Amino acid sequence: MNEVSEANKISTKLHEILEMRHLNDSTFIVKIEKNNLEFKAGQHINVGPANSIHTREYSIYSGEKDDYLEILVKEVSDGFISPVLKKQLPGNMLVVEEPVGYFSLPVKENPEEKLLFIASGTGISPFHSFIKSNPELNYTLIHGIRDNSERYEADFYEPSRYISCTSRQKSDNSYFGRVTNWLEDHPVGPDIRCYLCGNSSMIHDVYDILEAQGVPSEKIHAEVYF
């Protein structure tokens, strides 16, 4: 997603910040009032400071039924939006545009269908929203990160369903290697529906691996996050 875009004034509203949760030195969650905004899990919203003409796209982190909105943000040191958001305080106002996007679960959801969610970094956001909105999902979540400081609120997920793949740190509670290494060690069958969200390099590599393992292209859904 692009760091900067011009605000769409037609669908823009001001929302108050309710809480700031800092997960590590560079990553944080912004909790804001919902203002009756409805969305489908997997969609994103453009968010920016109230006194700015710029916004940035963030996948919604909260669940559809929550009475608030949340976004997961990683600070980009030379960015226009994320450094400003990091300095915000509860009570401040943010510009929020209407939700957009088509990265979503099937309309006719089969609760028995096996789902594989593959994320890198903050690309875990839409999957957090998927799971919070639909706790009955039969999912496995593979999260590509550098070290354990990026296991963003991992306690939310069932331990048997969340697997962090750390590329720079060995630990007892994670797989040491990239998500591509995990997939090569744990081949995926053609009966699993796969969702990919994260950086473009990861998505391209994972897509090729899944196709080589026999997953039909119509069962691979991707959202390039950065």
PDB file of C-alpha atoms in Angstrom:
ATOM      1  CA  MET A   1       0.000   0.000   0.000  1.00  0.00           C
ATOM      2  CA  ASN A   2       1.220   3.512  -0.730  1.00  0.00           C
ATOM      3  CA  GLU A   3       2.372   5.600   2.236  1.00  0.00           C
ATOM      4  CA  VAL A   4       0.466   8.665   1.050  1.00  0.00           C
ATOM      5  CA  SER A   5      -2.814   9.298  -0.728  1.00  0.00           C
ATOM      6  CA  GLU A   6      -5.095  12.323  -0.899  1.00  0.00           C
ATOM      7  CA  ALA A   7      -8.116  12.210   1.366  1.00  0.00           C
ATOM      8  CA  ASN A   8     -11.460  11.506  -0.228  1.00  0.00           C
ATOM      9  CA  LYS A   9     -13.507  14.350   1.210  1.00  0.00           C
ATOM     10  CA  ILE A  10     -16.848  12.882   0.121  1.00  0.00           C
ATOM     11  CA  SER A  11     -16.558   9.848   2.438  1.00  0.00           C
ATOM     12  CA  THR A  12     -14.360  11.298   5.191  1.00  0.00           C
ATOM     13  CA  LYS A  13     -15.329  11.639   8.861  1.00  0.00           C
ATOM     14  CA  LEU A  14     -13.499  12.588  12.036  1.00  0.00           C
ATOM     15  CA  HIS A  15     -13.058   9.872  14.664  1.00  0.00           C
ATOM     16  CA  GLU A  16     -11.708  10.320  18.190  1.00  0.00           C
ATOM     17  CA  ILE A  17      -8.751   8.253  19.386  1.00  0.00           C
ATOM     18  CA  LEU A  18      -9.785   6.101  22.353  1.00  0.00           C
ATOM     19  CA  GLU A  19      -6.495   4.344  23.114  1.00  0.00           C
ATOM     20  CA  MET A  20      -2.904   3.912  21.928  1.00  0.00           C
ATOM     21  CA  ARG A  21      -1.259   0.515  22.550  1.00  0.00           C
ATOM     22  CA  HIS A  22       2.469   0.349  21.854  1.00  0.00           C
ATOM     23  CA  LEU A  23       3.570  -3.233  21.098  1.00  0.00           C
ATOM     24  CA  ASN A  24       7.275  -2.531  20.569  1.00  0.00           C
ATOM     25  CA  ASP A  25       9.508   0.434  19.707  1.00  0.00           C
ATOM     26  CA  SER A  26       8.026   0.890  16.228  1.00  0.00           C
ATOM     27  CA  THR A  27       4.641  -0.834  16.154  1.00  0.00           C
ATOM     28  CA  PHE A  28       1.414   0.236  17.816  1.00  0.00           C
ATOM     29  CA  ILE A  29      -2.362  -0.116  17.701  1.00  0.00           C
ATOM     30  CA  VAL A  30      -4.645   2.891  17.345  1.00  0.00           C
ATOM     31  CA  LYS A  31      -8.119   2.348  18.784  1.00  0.00           C
ATOM     32  CA  ILE A  32     -10.684   4.879  17.589  1.00  0.00           C
ATOM     33  CA  GLU A  33     -14.402   5.408  17.894  1.00  0.00           C
ATOM     34  CA  LYS A  34     -16.450   3.574  15.283  1.00  0.00           C
ATOM     35  CA  ASN A  35     -19.006   6.290  14.490  1.00  0.00           C
ATOM     36  CA  ASN A  36     -21.393   3.664  13.056  1.00  0.00           C
ATOM     37  CA  LEU A  37     -18.882   2.766  10.344  1.00  0.00           C
ATOM     38  CA  GLU A  38     -19.635  -0.704   8.986  1.00  0.00           C
ATOM     39  CA  PHE A  39     -17.035  -2.860   7.250  1.00  0.00           C
ATOM     40  CA  LYS A  40     -16.312  -6.386   6.109  1.00  0.00           C
ATOM     41  CA  ALA A  41     -13.342  -8.136   7.716  1.00  0.00           C
ATOM     42  CA  GLY A  42     -10.366  -7.806   5.375  1.00  0.00           C
ATOM     43  CA  GLN A  43     -11.197  -4.303   4.171  1.00  0.00           C
ATOM     44  CA  HIS A  44      -8.963  -1.284   4.764  1.00  0.00           C
ATOM     45  CA  ILE A  45      -9.523   2.355   5.643  1.00  0.00           C
ATOM     46  CA  ASN A  46      -7.550   5.499   4.896  1.00  0.00           C
ATOM     47  CA  VAL A  47      -6.480   7.199   8.111  1.00  0.00           C
ATOM     48  CA  GLY A  48      -4.630  10.441   8.787  1.00  0.00           C
ATOM     49  CA  PRO A  49      -4.285  13.327  11.240  1.00  0.00           C
ATOM     50  CA  ALA A  50      -7.231  15.717  11.367  1.00  0.00           C
ATOM     51  CA  ASN A  51      -5.058  18.669  10.309  1.00  0.00           C
ATOM     52  CA  SER A  52      -3.511  16.923   7.277  1.00  0.00           C
ATOM     53  CA  ILE A  53      -4.612  16.505   3.667  1.00  0.00           C
ATOM     54  CA  HIS A  54      -2.871  13.130   3.518  1.00  0.00           C
ATOM     55  CA  THR A  55      -3.989   9.672   4.639  1.00  0.00           C
ATOM     56  CA  ARG A  56      -2.569   6.172   4.468  1.00  0.00           C
ATOM     57  CA  GLU A  57      -4.293   2.819   3.902  1.00  0.00           C
ATOM     58  CA  TYR A  58      -4.474   0.484   6.887  1.00  0.00           C
ATOM     59  CA  SER A  59      -6.263  -2.860   7.049  1.00  0.00           C
ATOM     60  CA  ILE A  60      -8.803  -2.921   9.854  1.00  0.00           C
ATOM     61  CA  TYR A  61      -7.500  -4.930  12.818  1.00  0.00           C
ATOM     62  CA  SER A  62     -10.685  -5.045  14.904  1.00  0.00           C
ATOM     63  CA  GLY A  63     -13.687  -7.333  14.448  1.00  0.00           C
ATOM     64  CA  GLU A  64     -16.876  -6.506  12.575  1.00  0.00           C
ATOM     65  CA  LYS A  65     -18.963  -6.600  15.770  1.00  0.00           C
ATOM     66  CA  ASP A  66     -16.622  -4.508  17.912  1.00  0.00           C
ATOM     67  CA  ASP A  67     -17.981  -1.098  18.914  1.00  0.00           C
ATOM     68  CA  TYR A  68     -14.684   0.550  17.948  1.00  0.00           C
ATOM     69  CA  LEU A  69     -12.119   0.471  15.134  1.00  0.00           C
ATOM     70  CA  GLU A  70      -8.480  -0.552  15.431  1.00  0.00           C
ATOM     71  CA  ILE A  71      -5.523  -0.374  13.064  1.00  0.00           C
ATOM     72  CA  LEU A  72      -2.082  -1.929  13.483  1.00  0.00           C
ATOM     73  CA  VAL A  73       0.650   0.511  12.486  1.00  0.00           C
ATOM     74  CA  LYS A  74       4.389   0.114  11.986  1.00  0.00           C
ATOM     75  CA  GLU A  75       6.291   3.371  11.996  1.00  0.00           C
ATOM     76  CA  VAL A  76       8.056   4.213   8.741  1.00  0.00           C
ATOM     77  CA  SER A  77      10.796   6.658   9.717  1.00  0.00           C
ATOM     78  CA  ASP A  78      10.565   8.712   6.517  1.00  0.00           C
ATOM     79  CA  GLY A  79       6.795   8.376   6.135  1.00  0.00           C
ATOM     80  CA  PHE A  80       4.253  11.187   6.193  1.00  0.00           C
ATOM     81  CA  ILE A  81       1.633   9.443   8.334  1.00  0.00           C
ATOM     82  CA  SER A  82       2.960   6.716  10.649  1.00  0.00           C
ATOM     83  CA  PRO A  83       5.433   8.928  12.611  1.00  0.00           C
ATOM     84  CA  VAL A  84       2.627  11.427  13.190  1.00  0.00           C
ATOM     85  CA  LEU A  85       0.188   8.709  14.263  1.00  0.00           C
ATOM     86  CA  LYS A  86       2.754   7.357  16.738  1.00  0.00           C
ATOM     87  CA  LYS A  87       2.714  10.691  18.583  1.00  0.00           C
ATOM     88  CA  GLN A  88      -1.075  10.876  18.865  1.00  0.00           C
ATOM     89  CA  LEU A  89      -2.861  10.766  22.215  1.00  0.00           C
ATOM     90  CA  PRO A  90      -6.337   9.631  23.303  1.00  0.00           C
ATOM     91  CA  GLY A  91      -8.795  12.427  22.633  1.00  0.00           C
ATOM     92  CA  ASN A  92      -7.120  13.543  19.411  1.00  0.00           C
ATOM     93  CA  MET A  93      -9.103  13.340  16.176  1.00  0.00           C
ATOM     94  CA  LEU A  94      -8.241  11.401  13.045  1.00  0.00           C
ATOM     95  CA  VAL A  95      -9.603  11.519   9.511  1.00  0.00           C
ATOM     96  CA  VAL A  96     -11.098   8.148   8.561  1.00  0.00           C
ATOM     97  CA  GLU A  97     -12.457   7.291   5.116  1.00  0.00           C
ATOM     98  CA  GLU A  98     -15.055   4.658   4.293  1.00  0.00           C
ATOM     99  CA  PRO A  99     -13.817   1.033   4.101  1.00  0.00           C
ATOM    100  CA  VAL A 100     -12.823  -0.383   0.722  1.00  0.00           C
ATOM    101  CA  GLY A 101     -11.318  -3.586  -0.607  1.00  0.00           C
ATOM    102  CA  TYR A 102     -12.257  -7.130  -1.627  1.00  0.00           C
ATOM    103  CA  PHE A 103      -9.808  -9.218   0.418  1.00  0.00           C
ATOM    104  CA  SER A 104     -12.436 -11.217   2.274  1.00  0.00           C
ATOM    105  CA  LEU A 105     -13.706 -14.660   3.161  1.00  0.00           C
ATOM    106  CA  PRO A 106     -16.086 -16.442   0.760  1.00  0.00           C
ATOM    107  CA  VAL A 107     -19.642 -15.096   0.820  1.00  0.00           C
ATOM    108  CA  LYS A 108     -20.971 -18.615   1.382  1.00  0.00           C
ATOM    109  CA  GLU A 109     -18.546 -19.559   4.102  1.00  0.00           C
ATOM    110  CA  ASN A 110     -18.026 -23.266   4.779  1.00  0.00           C
ATOM    111  CA  PRO A 111     -17.159 -23.587   8.492  1.00  0.00           C
ATOM    112  CA  GLU A 112     -15.434 -26.911   7.815  1.00  0.00           C
ATOM    113  CA  GLU A 113     -13.146 -25.578   5.063  1.00  0.00           C
ATOM    114  CA  LYS A 114      -9.483 -25.506   6.050  1.00  0.00           C
ATOM    115  CA  LEU A 115      -7.989 -22.028   5.791  1.00  0.00           C
ATOM    116  CA  LEU A 116      -4.313 -21.123   5.736  1.00  0.00           C
ATOM    117  CA  PHE A 117      -3.496 -17.493   6.537  1.00  0.00           C
ATOM    118  CA  ILE A 118       0.055 -16.412   5.672  1.00  0.00           C
ATOM    119  CA  ALA A 119       1.233 -12.982   6.803  1.00  0.00           C
ATOM    120  CA  SER A 120       4.435 -11.016   7.083  1.00  0.00           C
ATOM    121  CA  GLY A 121       4.789  -8.300   9.726  1.00  0.00           C
ATOM    122  CA  THR A 122       1.738  -6.061  10.099  1.00  0.00           C
ATOM    123  CA  GLY A 123       0.135  -7.965   7.228  1.00  0.00           C
ATOM    124  CA  ILE A 124      -1.442  -9.994  10.029  1.00  0.00           C
ATOM    125  CA  SER A 125      -4.070  -7.239  10.470  1.00  0.00           C
ATOM    126  CA  PRO A 126      -6.817  -8.581   8.162  1.00  0.00           C
ATOM    127  CA  PHE A 127      -6.396 -12.072   9.592  1.00  0.00           C
ATOM    128  CA  HIS A 128      -6.880 -10.757  13.117  1.00  0.00           C
ATOM    129  CA  SER A 129     -10.114  -9.172  11.870  1.00  0.00           C
ATOM    130  CA  PHE A 130     -11.150 -12.405  10.073  1.00  0.00           C
ATOM    131  CA  ILE A 131     -10.690 -14.460  13.232  1.00  0.00           C
ATOM    132  CA  LYS A 132     -12.214 -11.957  15.644  1.00  0.00           C
ATOM    133  CA  SER A 133     -15.249 -11.593  13.378  1.00  0.00           C
ATOM    134  CA  ASN A 134     -15.545 -15.362  12.787  1.00  0.00           C
ATOM    135  CA  PRO A 135     -14.129 -17.248  15.808  1.00  0.00           C
ATOM    136  CA  GLU A 136     -15.399 -20.565  14.459  1.00  0.00           C
ATOM    137  CA  LEU A 137     -12.990 -20.557  11.500  1.00  0.00           C
ATOM    138  CA  ASN A 138     -10.911 -23.678  10.877  1.00  0.00           C
ATOM    139  CA  TYR A 139      -7.657 -21.815  10.333  1.00  0.00           C
ATOM    140  CA  THR A 140      -3.902 -22.003  10.674  1.00  0.00           C
ATOM    141  CA  LEU A 141      -2.015 -18.691  10.778  1.00  0.00           C
ATOM    142  CA  ILE A 142       1.611 -18.507   9.667  1.00  0.00           C
ATOM    143  CA  HIS A 143       3.260 -15.216  10.659  1.00  0.00           C
ATOM    144  CA  GLY A 144       6.598 -14.219   9.166  1.00  0.00           C
ATOM    145  CA  ILE A 145       8.541 -11.916  11.503  1.00  0.00           C
ATOM    146  CA  ARG A 146      12.126 -11.021  12.370  1.00  0.00           C
ATOM    147  CA  ASP A 147      12.027 -11.789  16.098  1.00  0.00           C
ATOM    148  CA  ASN A 148       9.614 -12.388  18.980  1.00  0.00           C
ATOM    149  CA  SER A 149       9.019  -8.660  19.531  1.00  0.00           C
ATOM    150  CA  GLU A 150       6.864  -8.816  16.375  1.00  0.00           C
ATOM    151  CA  ARG A 151       4.512 -11.535  17.673  1.00  0.00           C
ATOM    152  CA  TYR A 152       1.782  -8.899  17.817  1.00  0.00           C
ATOM    153  CA  GLU A 153      -0.760  -9.899  20.500  1.00  0.00           C
ATOM    154  CA  ALA A 154      -0.074 -13.575  19.753  1.00  0.00           C
ATOM    155  CA  ASP A 155      -2.017 -14.604  22.873  1.00  0.00           C
ATOM    156  CA  PHE A 156      -5.227 -13.726  21.009  1.00  0.00           C
ATOM    157  CA  TYR A 157      -4.867 -16.787  18.759  1.00  0.00           C
ATOM    158  CA  GLU A 158      -5.289 -20.411  19.745  1.00  0.00           C
ATOM    159  CA  PRO A 159      -1.724 -21.645  20.385  1.00  0.00           C
ATOM    160  CA  SER A 160      -2.198 -24.645  18.110  1.00  0.00           C
ATOM    161  CA  ARG A 161      -3.291 -22.399  15.235  1.00  0.00           C
ATOM    162  CA  TYR A 162      -0.663 -19.628  15.375  1.00  0.00           C
ATOM    163  CA  ILE A 163       2.868 -20.284  14.109  1.00  0.00           C
ATOM    164  CA  SER A 164       5.448 -17.505  14.067  1.00  0.00           C
ATOM    165  CA  CYS A 165       8.349 -17.902  11.659  1.00  0.00           C
ATOM    166  CA  THR A 166      11.290 -15.863  12.939  1.00  0.00           C
ATOM    167  CA  SER A 167      14.104 -15.106  10.502  1.00  0.00           C
ATOM    168  CA  ARG A 168      16.577 -13.579  12.982  1.00  0.00           C
ATOM    169  CA  GLN A 169      15.945 -15.237  16.329  1.00  0.00           C
ATOM    170  CA  LYS A 170      15.737 -18.847  17.497  1.00  0.00           C
ATOM    171  CA  SER A 171      13.272 -19.542  20.293  1.00  0.00           C
ATOM    172  CA  ASP A 172      11.200 -22.363  21.730  1.00  0.00           C
ATOM    173  CA  ASN A 173       7.866 -20.827  20.717  1.00  0.00           C
ATOM    174  CA  SER A 174       8.606 -20.162  17.050  1.00  0.00           C
ATOM    175  CA  TYR A 175       9.797 -21.792  13.836  1.00  0.00           C
ATOM    176  CA  PHE A 176      13.260 -20.544  12.896  1.00  0.00           C
ATOM    177  CA  GLY A 177      13.101 -19.561   9.236  1.00  0.00           C
ATOM    178  CA  ARG A 178      10.920 -17.735   6.766  1.00  0.00           C
ATOM    179  CA  VAL A 179       7.343 -18.636   5.885  1.00  0.00           C
ATOM    180  CA  THR A 180       8.658 -20.064   2.606  1.00  0.00           C
ATOM    181  CA  ASN A 181      10.872 -22.471   4.590  1.00  0.00           C
ATOM    182  CA  TRP A 182       7.886 -23.516   6.705  1.00  0.00           C
ATOM    183  CA  LEU A 183       5.800 -24.228   3.595  1.00  0.00           C
ATOM    184  CA  GLU A 184       8.572 -26.333   2.106  1.00  0.00           C
ATOM    185  CA  ASP A 185       8.738 -28.340   5.349  1.00  0.00           C
ATOM    186  CA  HIS A 186       4.931 -28.570   5.634  1.00  0.00           C
ATOM    187  CA  PRO A 187       3.461 -28.975   2.109  1.00  0.00           C
ATOM    188  CA  VAL A 188      -0.080 -27.704   1.594  1.00  0.00           C
ATOM    189  CA  GLY A 189      -2.789 -29.842   0.001  1.00  0.00           C
ATOM    190  CA  PRO A 190      -5.211 -28.764  -2.744  1.00  0.00           C
ATOM    191  CA  ASP A 191      -8.159 -28.806  -0.323  1.00  0.00           C
ATOM    192  CA  ILE A 192      -6.885 -25.804   1.663  1.00  0.00           C
ATOM    193  CA  ARG A 193      -7.929 -22.232   0.842  1.00  0.00           C
ATOM    194  CA  CYS A 194      -4.968 -19.859   1.252  1.00  0.00           C
ATOM    195  CA  TYR A 195      -4.836 -16.137   2.028  1.00  0.00           C
ATOM    196  CA  LEU A 196      -1.608 -14.147   1.724  1.00  0.00           C
ATOM    197  CA  CYS A 197      -0.991 -10.657   3.098  1.00  0.00           C
ATOM    198  CA  GLY A 198       2.312  -8.831   3.408  1.00  0.00           C
ATOM    199  CA  ASN A 199       5.208  -7.613   1.325  1.00  0.00           C
ATOM    200  CA  SER A 200       5.219  -8.339  -2.400  1.00  0.00           C
ATOM    201  CA  SER A 201       8.336 -10.533  -2.341  1.00  0.00           C
ATOM    202  CA  MET A 202       6.808 -12.877   0.225  1.00  0.00           C
ATOM    203  CA  ILE A 203       3.552 -13.081  -1.678  1.00  0.00           C
ATOM    204  CA  HIS A 204       5.231 -13.888  -4.997  1.00  0.00           C
ATOM    205  CA  ASP A 205       7.446 -16.572  -3.451  1.00  0.00           C
ATOM    206  CA  VAL A 206       4.618 -18.146  -1.453  1.00  0.00           C
ATOM    207  CA  TYR A 207       2.269 -18.092  -4.445  1.00  0.00           C
ATOM    208  CA  ASP A 208       4.791 -20.048  -6.510  1.00  0.00           C
ATOM    209  CA  ILE A 209       5.304 -22.594  -3.727  1.00  0.00           C
ATOM    210  CA  LEU A 210       1.568 -23.126  -3.228  1.00  0.00           C
ATOM    211  CA  GLU A 211       0.968 -23.609  -6.946  1.00  0.00           C
ATOM    212  CA  ALA A 212       3.853 -26.095  -7.116  1.00  0.00           C
ATOM    213  CA  GLN A 213       2.266 -27.979  -4.207  1.00  0.00           C
ATOM    214  CA  GLY A 214      -0.993 -28.318  -6.134  1.00  0.00           C
ATOM    215  CA  VAL A 215      -3.130 -25.552  -4.652  1.00  0.00           C
ATOM    216  CA  PRO A 216      -5.488 -24.278  -7.398  1.00  0.00           C
ATOM    217  CA  SER A 217      -5.057 -20.590  -8.246  1.00  0.00           C
ATOM    218  CA  GLU A 218      -8.721 -19.921  -7.414  1.00  0.00           C
ATOM    219  CA  LYS A 219      -7.949 -20.975  -3.829  1.00  0.00           C
ATOM    220  CA  ILE A 220      -5.107 -18.484  -3.409  1.00  0.00           C
ATOM    221  CA  HIS A 221      -6.106 -14.952  -2.384  1.00  0.00           C
ATOM    222  CA  ALA A 222      -3.519 -12.207  -1.959  1.00  0.00           C
ATOM    223  CA  GLU A 223      -3.297  -8.655  -0.613  1.00  0.00           C
ATOM    224  CA  VAL A 224      -0.049  -6.766  -1.099  1.00  0.00           C
ATOM    225  CA  TYR A 225       0.389  -4.806   2.102  1.00  0.00           C
ATOM    226  CA  PHE A 226       3.673  -3.001   1.480  1.00  0.00           C
TER     227      PHE A 226
END
